[in-house]
Short mmCIF file of C-alpha atoms in Angstrom, two decimals:
data_model
loop_
_atom_site.label_atom_id
_atom_site.label_comp_id
_atom_site.label_asym_id
_atom_site.label_seq_id
_atom_site.Cartn_x
_atom_site.Cartn_y
_atom_site.Cartn_z
CA MET A 1407 0.28 -0.04 -0.43
CA SER A 1408 2.96 2.21 0.32
CA ASN A 1409 3.77 4.84 -1.70
CA ASP A 1410 7.52 3.40 -2.68
CA SER A 1411 4.86 -0.22 -3.71
CA GLU A 1412 3.01 1.73 -5.57
CA ALA A 1413 6.26 3.79 -7.30
CA ASP A 1414 7.48 0.30 -8.55
CA VAL A 1415 4.04 -0.99 -9.58
CA LEU A 1416 4.68 2.23 -12.09
CA GLY A 1417 8.17 1.32 -12.71
CA ALA A 1418 7.10 -1.96 -13.91
CA ASN A 1419 4.31 -0.29 -15.76
CA ALA A 1420 6.80 1.61 -17.46
CA ALA A 1421 9.57 -0.68 -18.49
CA PHE A 1422 5.88 -2.95 -20.06
CA TYR A 1423 5.95 -0.08 -22.78
CA ALA A 1424 9.25 0.83 -22.85
CA ALA A 1425 9.92 -3.10 -23.82
CA PHE A 1426 6.85 -2.63 -26.73
CA GLU A 1427 8.50 1.11 -27.73
CA SER A 1428 11.51 -0.55 -28.69
CA GLY A 1429 11.07 -4.16 -29.74
CA ASP A 1430 12.66 -5.51 -27.10
CA LEU A 1431 11.14 -8.90 -27.58
CA ASP A 1432 13.56 -9.80 -24.02
CA GLY A 1433 12.95 -7.30 -22.50
CA MET A 1434 8.89 -7.77 -22.65
CA ARG A 1435 9.57 -11.02 -21.45
CA SER A 1436 11.33 -10.03 -17.76
CA VAL A 1437 8.27 -7.80 -17.18
CA TRP A 1438 6.29 -10.67 -17.64
CA ASP A 1439 5.81 -13.32 -15.00
CA ASP A 1440 5.77 -16.71 -16.13
CA GLY A 1441 3.39 -19.90 -15.49
CA ASP A 1442 0.22 -21.19 -17.35
CA ASP A 1443 -2.09 -18.71 -16.44
CA VAL A 1444 -0.51 -14.78 -17.24
CA ILE A 1445 -2.68 -13.64 -19.57
CA CYS A 1446 -2.97 -10.41 -22.42
CA VAL A 1447 -5.67 -9.51 -24.23
CA HIS A 1448 -4.88 -7.10 -27.39
CA PRO A 1449 -6.80 -4.63 -28.97
CA GLY A 1450 -9.56 -6.31 -30.70
CA TRP A 1451 -8.16 -9.93 -29.61
CA ARG A 1452 -9.52 -12.72 -28.26
CA PRO A 1453 -7.66 -12.92 -24.97
CA VAL A 1454 -3.84 -15.44 -25.19
CA ARG A 1455 -3.09 -17.39 -22.22
CA GLY A 1456 -0.35 -18.61 -21.24
CA ALA A 1457 4.09 -17.69 -21.13
CA ALA A 1458 4.61 -19.55 -24.53
CA ALA A 1459 1.56 -18.32 -26.24
CA LEU A 1460 1.58 -14.46 -24.93
CA HIS A 1461 5.45 -14.35 -26.38
CA ARG A 1462 5.33 -15.76 -29.30
CA SER A 1463 1.49 -12.84 -29.74
CA TRP A 1464 4.21 -10.02 -28.95
CA ALA A 1465 6.89 -11.49 -31.64
CA VAL A 1466 3.79 -10.86 -34.65
CA VAL A 1467 2.75 -8.22 -32.76
CA MET A 1468 6.12 -6.14 -32.64
CA ALA A 1469 6.70 -8.08 -36.17
CA ASN A 1470 3.76 -5.42 -37.79
CA THR A 1471 4.26 -3.09 -35.51
CA PRO A 1472 7.39 -1.23 -37.68
CA TYR A 1473 7.05 1.89 -35.06
CA ILE A 1474 5.21 2.76 -31.81
CA GLN A 1475 5.30 5.14 -29.25
CA PHE A 1476 2.70 5.57 -25.87
CA ILE A 1477 1.97 8.28 -24.28
CA LEU A 1478 0.07 7.10 -21.28
CA THR A 1479 -2.78 9.45 -19.54
CA ASP A 1480 -4.81 8.83 -16.81
CA VAL A 1481 -3.14 6.94 -15.40
CA ALA A 1482 -3.91 5.26 -11.98
CA VAL A 1483 -2.58 2.95 -9.95
CA SER A 1484 -3.88 0.37 -6.92
CA VAL A 1485 -1.50 -2.10 -4.52
CA ARG A 1486 -3.22 -4.49 -2.47
CA GLY A 1487 -0.84 -6.79 -0.98
CA ASP A 1488 1.14 -8.43 -3.69
CA VAL A 1489 -1.11 -7.66 -6.11
CA ALA A 1490 -1.77 -4.63 -7.77
CA ALA A 1491 -3.73 -3.10 -10.82
CA VAL A 1492 -2.75 -0.22 -13.39
CA THR A 1493 -5.43 1.67 -15.62
CA CYS A 1494 -3.98 4.30 -17.99
CA SER A 1495 -5.13 5.21 -21.70
CA GLU A 1496 -3.01 4.69 -24.10
CA ASN A 1497 -2.18 7.63 -26.79
CA VAL A 1498 -0.84 5.68 -29.82
CA LEU A 1499 1.15 7.03 -32.51
CA ALA A 1500 2.05 3.62 -34.63
CA ALA A 1501 3.34 3.23 -37.97
CA GLY A 1502 2.62 0.00 -39.87
CA ASP A 1503 2.10 -1.34 -43.84
CA GLU A 1504 -1.24 -3.26 -42.62
CA THR A 1505 -2.63 -1.02 -39.94
CA PRO A 1506 -5.25 1.21 -40.81
CA ALA A 1507 -4.98 4.26 -38.01
CA GLU A 1508 -8.60 4.44 -37.71
CA ALA A 1509 -9.15 0.54 -36.15
CA PHE A 1510 -8.57 2.15 -33.28
CA ALA A 1511 -10.62 4.79 -33.05
CA GLY A 1512 -7.39 7.62 -33.99
CA GLY A 1513 -5.05 5.34 -31.95
CA LYS A 1514 -6.96 5.53 -27.96
CA ALA A 1515 -7.28 2.37 -26.06
CA VAL A 1516 -6.87 2.04 -22.45
CA ALA A 1517 -6.24 -1.07 -20.80
CA THR A 1518 -6.27 -2.85 -17.59
CA ASN A 1519 -2.46 -3.82 -16.25
CA VAL A 1520 -2.84 -6.20 -13.37
CA PHE A 1521 0.93 -7.45 -11.62
CA ARG A 1522 2.03 -9.79 -9.08
CA LEU A 1523 4.59 -9.50 -6.53
CA THR A 1524 7.29 -12.01 -7.34
CA ALA A 1525 10.42 -12.90 -5.98
CA VAL A 1526 11.88 -11.02 -7.92
CA GLY A 1527 9.86 -7.70 -8.12
CA TRP A 1528 6.09 -7.20 -9.89
CA ARG A 1529 6.21 -9.00 -12.72
CA LEU A 1530 3.29 -8.05 -15.16
CA TRP A 1531 0.13 -10.62 -15.18
CA ILE A 1532 -2.96 -9.60 -16.34
CA HIS A 1533 -2.42 -7.34 -19.91
CA HIS A 1534 -5.74 -6.21 -21.43
CA ALA A 1535 -6.07 -3.56 -23.81
CA SER A 1536 -9.32 -2.17 -25.83
CA PRO A 1537 -9.72 0.45 -28.22
CA VAL A 1538 -11.64 3.36 -27.14
CA LEU A 1539 -15.14 3.23 -29.52
CA SER A 1540 -17.32 6.47 -28.38
CA PRO A 1541 -15.05 10.10 -28.00
CA VAL A 1542 -16.57 9.99 -24.42
CA ASP A 1543 -18.35 8.06 -21.81
CA GLY A 1544 -21.31 7.60 -22.81
CA PRO A 1545 -24.52 4.91 -22.62
CA ALA A 1546 -23.18 1.55 -24.06
CA PRO A 1547 -24.12 -1.66 -24.34
CA GLU A 1548 -21.82 -4.84 -22.62
CA GLY A 1549 -22.19 -7.26 -25.76
CA MET B 39 -5.58 -22.71 -5.40
CA SER B 40 -8.26 -25.96 -4.90
CA ASN B 41 -11.36 -26.86 -7.22
CA ASP B 42 -13.38 -25.37 -4.28
CA SER B 43 -11.95 -22.03 -4.75
CA GLU B 44 -11.89 -22.34 -8.52
CA ALA B 45 -16.10 -23.48 -8.63
CA ASP B 46 -15.97 -20.56 -5.98
CA VAL B 47 -14.95 -17.95 -8.61
CA LEU B 48 -16.81 -19.50 -10.89
CA GLY B 49 -19.99 -19.06 -8.74
CA ALA B 50 -19.28 -15.10 -8.65
CA ASN B 51 -18.74 -15.21 -12.02
CA ALA B 52 -21.88 -16.36 -12.84
CA ALA B 53 -23.57 -14.19 -10.35
CA PHE B 54 -22.06 -11.25 -12.27
CA TYR B 55 -23.65 -11.90 -15.66
CA ALA B 56 -26.56 -13.25 -13.96
CA ALA B 57 -27.22 -10.07 -11.68
CA PHE B 58 -27.01 -8.04 -15.29
CA GLU B 59 -29.45 -10.71 -17.48
CA SER B 60 -31.75 -9.85 -14.93
CA GLY B 61 -31.18 -5.81 -14.97
CA ASP B 62 -30.94 -6.38 -11.05
CA LEU B 63 -28.53 -3.59 -9.47
CA ASP B 64 -28.71 -4.60 -6.02
CA GLY B 65 -27.21 -8.01 -7.14
CA MET B 66 -24.66 -6.16 -9.46
CA ARG B 67 -23.48 -4.44 -5.92
CA SER B 68 -23.05 -7.39 -4.33
CA VAL B 69 -21.34 -8.90 -6.86
CA TRP B 70 -18.86 -6.21 -6.55
CA ASP B 71 -16.27 -5.40 -3.70
CA ASP B 72 -16.42 -2.20 -2.37
CA GLY B 73 -14.05 0.90 -2.01
CA ASP B 74 -12.45 3.56 -4.17
CA ASP B 75 -10.05 0.84 -6.27
CA VAL B 76 -12.65 -1.09 -8.19
CA ILE B 77 -12.74 -0.99 -11.89
CA CYS B 78 -15.17 -1.48 -15.34
CA VAL B 79 -14.34 -1.03 -18.29
CA HIS B 80 -17.32 -1.66 -20.45
CA PRO B 81 -16.82 -3.31 -24.49
CA GLY B 82 -15.89 0.70 -26.35
CA TRP B 83 -15.30 2.85 -23.08
CA ARG B 84 -12.94 4.07 -20.56
CA PRO B 85 -12.24 3.09 -17.31
CA VAL B 86 -14.97 3.50 -14.53
CA ARG B 87 -13.34 3.48 -11.26
CA GLY B 88 -14.30 3.22 -7.94
CA ALA B 89 -17.66 1.91 -6.48
CA ALA B 90 -20.16 4.94 -6.56
CA ALA B 91 -19.12 5.59 -10.56
CA LEU B 92 -19.23 2.24 -11.10
CA HIS B 93 -22.67 1.37 -10.35
CA ARG B 94 -23.67 4.37 -11.80
CA SER B 95 -22.48 3.50 -14.52
CA TRP B 96 -24.55 0.48 -14.58
CA ALA B 97 -27.59 1.78 -13.78
CA VAL B 98 -27.11 3.71 -17.54
CA VAL B 99 -25.60 -0.07 -18.84
CA MET B 100 -28.77 -1.39 -17.74
CA ALA B 101 -31.50 1.64 -17.83
CA ASN B 102 -30.09 1.01 -21.77
CA THR B 103 -30.40 -2.73 -22.77
CA PRO B 104 -33.60 -3.96 -22.33
CA TYR B 105 -32.66 -7.50 -23.47
CA ILE B 106 -29.33 -9.22 -22.86
CA GLN B 107 -28.97 -12.45 -22.59
CA PHE B 108 -25.14 -14.02 -22.56
CA ILE B 109 -23.44 -17.40 -23.81
CA LEU B 110 -19.85 -17.56 -22.05
CA THR B 111 -17.70 -19.81 -23.84
CA ASP B 112 -13.73 -20.38 -23.61
CA VAL B 113 -14.35 -19.81 -19.67
CA ALA B 114 -10.30 -20.13 -18.13
CA VAL B 115 -10.01 -19.47 -14.55
CA SER B 116 -7.10 -19.47 -12.16
CA VAL B 117 -6.75 -18.79 -8.72
CA ARG B 118 -3.45 -17.69 -6.94
CA GLY B 119 -3.90 -17.48 -3.02
CA ASP B 120 -6.52 -14.75 -2.30
CA VAL B 121 -7.13 -13.03 -6.31
CA ALA B 122 -8.22 -14.94 -9.01
CA ALA B 123 -8.65 -14.23 -12.97
CA VAL B 124 -11.80 -15.40 -14.91
CA THR B 125 -11.27 -15.13 -19.08
CA CYS B 126 -14.26 -15.73 -21.13
CA SER B 127 -15.66 -14.75 -24.81
CA GLU B 128 -19.58 -12.74 -24.24
CA ASN B 129 -21.61 -14.97 -26.95
CA VAL B 130 -23.91 -11.66 -26.79
CA LEU B 131 -28.08 -11.49 -27.26
CA ALA B 132 -29.36 -8.50 -27.13
CA ALA B 133 -32.00 -5.54 -27.81
CA GLY B 134 -31.63 -2.05 -27.56
CA ASP B 135 -32.97 1.62 -28.88
CA GLU B 136 -29.73 2.61 -29.85
CA THR B 137 -28.01 0.10 -29.90
CA PRO B 138 -26.47 -1.16 -33.54
CA ALA B 139 -25.39 -5.22 -33.36
CA GLU B 140 -22.54 -4.28 -35.56
CA ALA B 141 -20.87 -1.87 -33.46
CA PHE B 142 -19.24 -4.91 -31.26
CA ALA B 143 -19.05 -7.48 -34.06
CA GLY B 144 -21.76 -9.60 -34.09
CA GLY B 145 -22.22 -9.05 -30.13
CA LYS B 146 -18.84 -11.07 -29.40
CA ALA B 147 -16.86 -9.56 -26.76
CA VAL B 148 -14.36 -11.25 -24.58
CA ALA B 149 -14.05 -10.01 -20.69
CA THR B 150 -10.92 -10.58 -18.27
CA ASN B 151 -13.10 -10.63 -14.31
CA VAL B 152 -10.25 -10.60 -11.34
CA PHE B 153 -12.63 -11.48 -8.17
CA ARG B 154 -10.74 -10.82 -4.82
CA LEU B 155 -11.93 -13.48 -1.41
CA THR B 156 -13.04 -11.29 0.71
CA ALA B 157 -14.74 -11.86 4.35
CA VAL B 158 -17.82 -12.08 2.57
CA GLY B 159 -16.27 -14.37 -0.17
CA TRP B 160 -15.20 -14.02 -3.66
CA ARG B 161 -15.83 -10.44 -5.04
CA LEU B 162 -15.49 -8.89 -8.34
CA TRP B 163 -12.26 -6.32 -8.22
CA ILE B 164 -11.85 -5.77 -12.33
CA HIS B 165 -13.98 -6.42 -14.61
CA HIS B 166 -12.43 -5.74 -18.26
CA ALA B 167 -14.39 -6.49 -21.65
CA SER B 168 -13.80 -5.52 -25.24
CA PRO B 169 -15.11 -6.27 -28.52
CA VAL B 170 -13.48 -8.45 -30.78
CA LEU B 171 -13.11 -6.99 -33.97
CA SER B 172 -11.04 -9.67 -35.69
CA PRO B 173 -12.66 -12.81 -36.72
CA VAL B 174 -9.81 -14.98 -35.73
CA ASP B 175 -5.88 -14.03 -34.31
CA GLY B 176 -3.59 -12.31 -36.55
CA PRO B 177 -0.87 -9.79 -36.07
CA ALA B 178 -3.06 -6.60 -34.54
CA PRO B 179 -1.35 -3.62 -33.38
CA GLU B 180 -1.45 -2.94 -29.64
CA GLY B 181 -3.06 0.83 -29.77
#
């Protein structure tokens, strides 16, 4: 619950986006926890579960992302014991051969990142990112 | 880690969708944990944080959802101590005056639901649902 914990979690969160921006697969691997129960939902995707499948997905995503830069806004962090959740808006500058920018509503996504405190520090357990489809909050269906 | 825990978590997960299907605001409230750090991302929305704002959002969503039925598939659960994550595909049948069905790719969304074990059982901490934009997994950008 301490500010130190929050700072550590935000550092882990920043390391995740830094690894993605630099196309650093090893760095991305070191951000994540191991195991079969890690979860990654890329925007518009179905969930990818398990470290092996997850890192294959990152290899594919990075291979198809010649350039990407994140400007994070609305960053909020909650620490409860050895689990922490970060929500943030991902304001994205990207370039890709096959990437229509409008596919993600002008490059705006929101992410929920859940970290676990392990023997080697905070590691990412769940990353769920999704496109923002409306400019402002308002009535929308669940499904 | 026990099967009992998994069953309990899946029961809490089912209660969440049952409350939504029946438009039961009290039931929805009893599914969620309290506090300022609960997080809900409705499909296409920005995150809603905190119990007060979150339940207001459910009142709005339910008021705009005359009928909705979920058929959950690909349900997977992971329990780690007093935190558990469920991922599932939400196959949705819905009716709404202002709801273009195509807005959510044929009514298919995926959800990550994170529960905490509290003194009164497993309670929902994070619900993040997002539309599935492509029929199959494949290269996609993060943002």
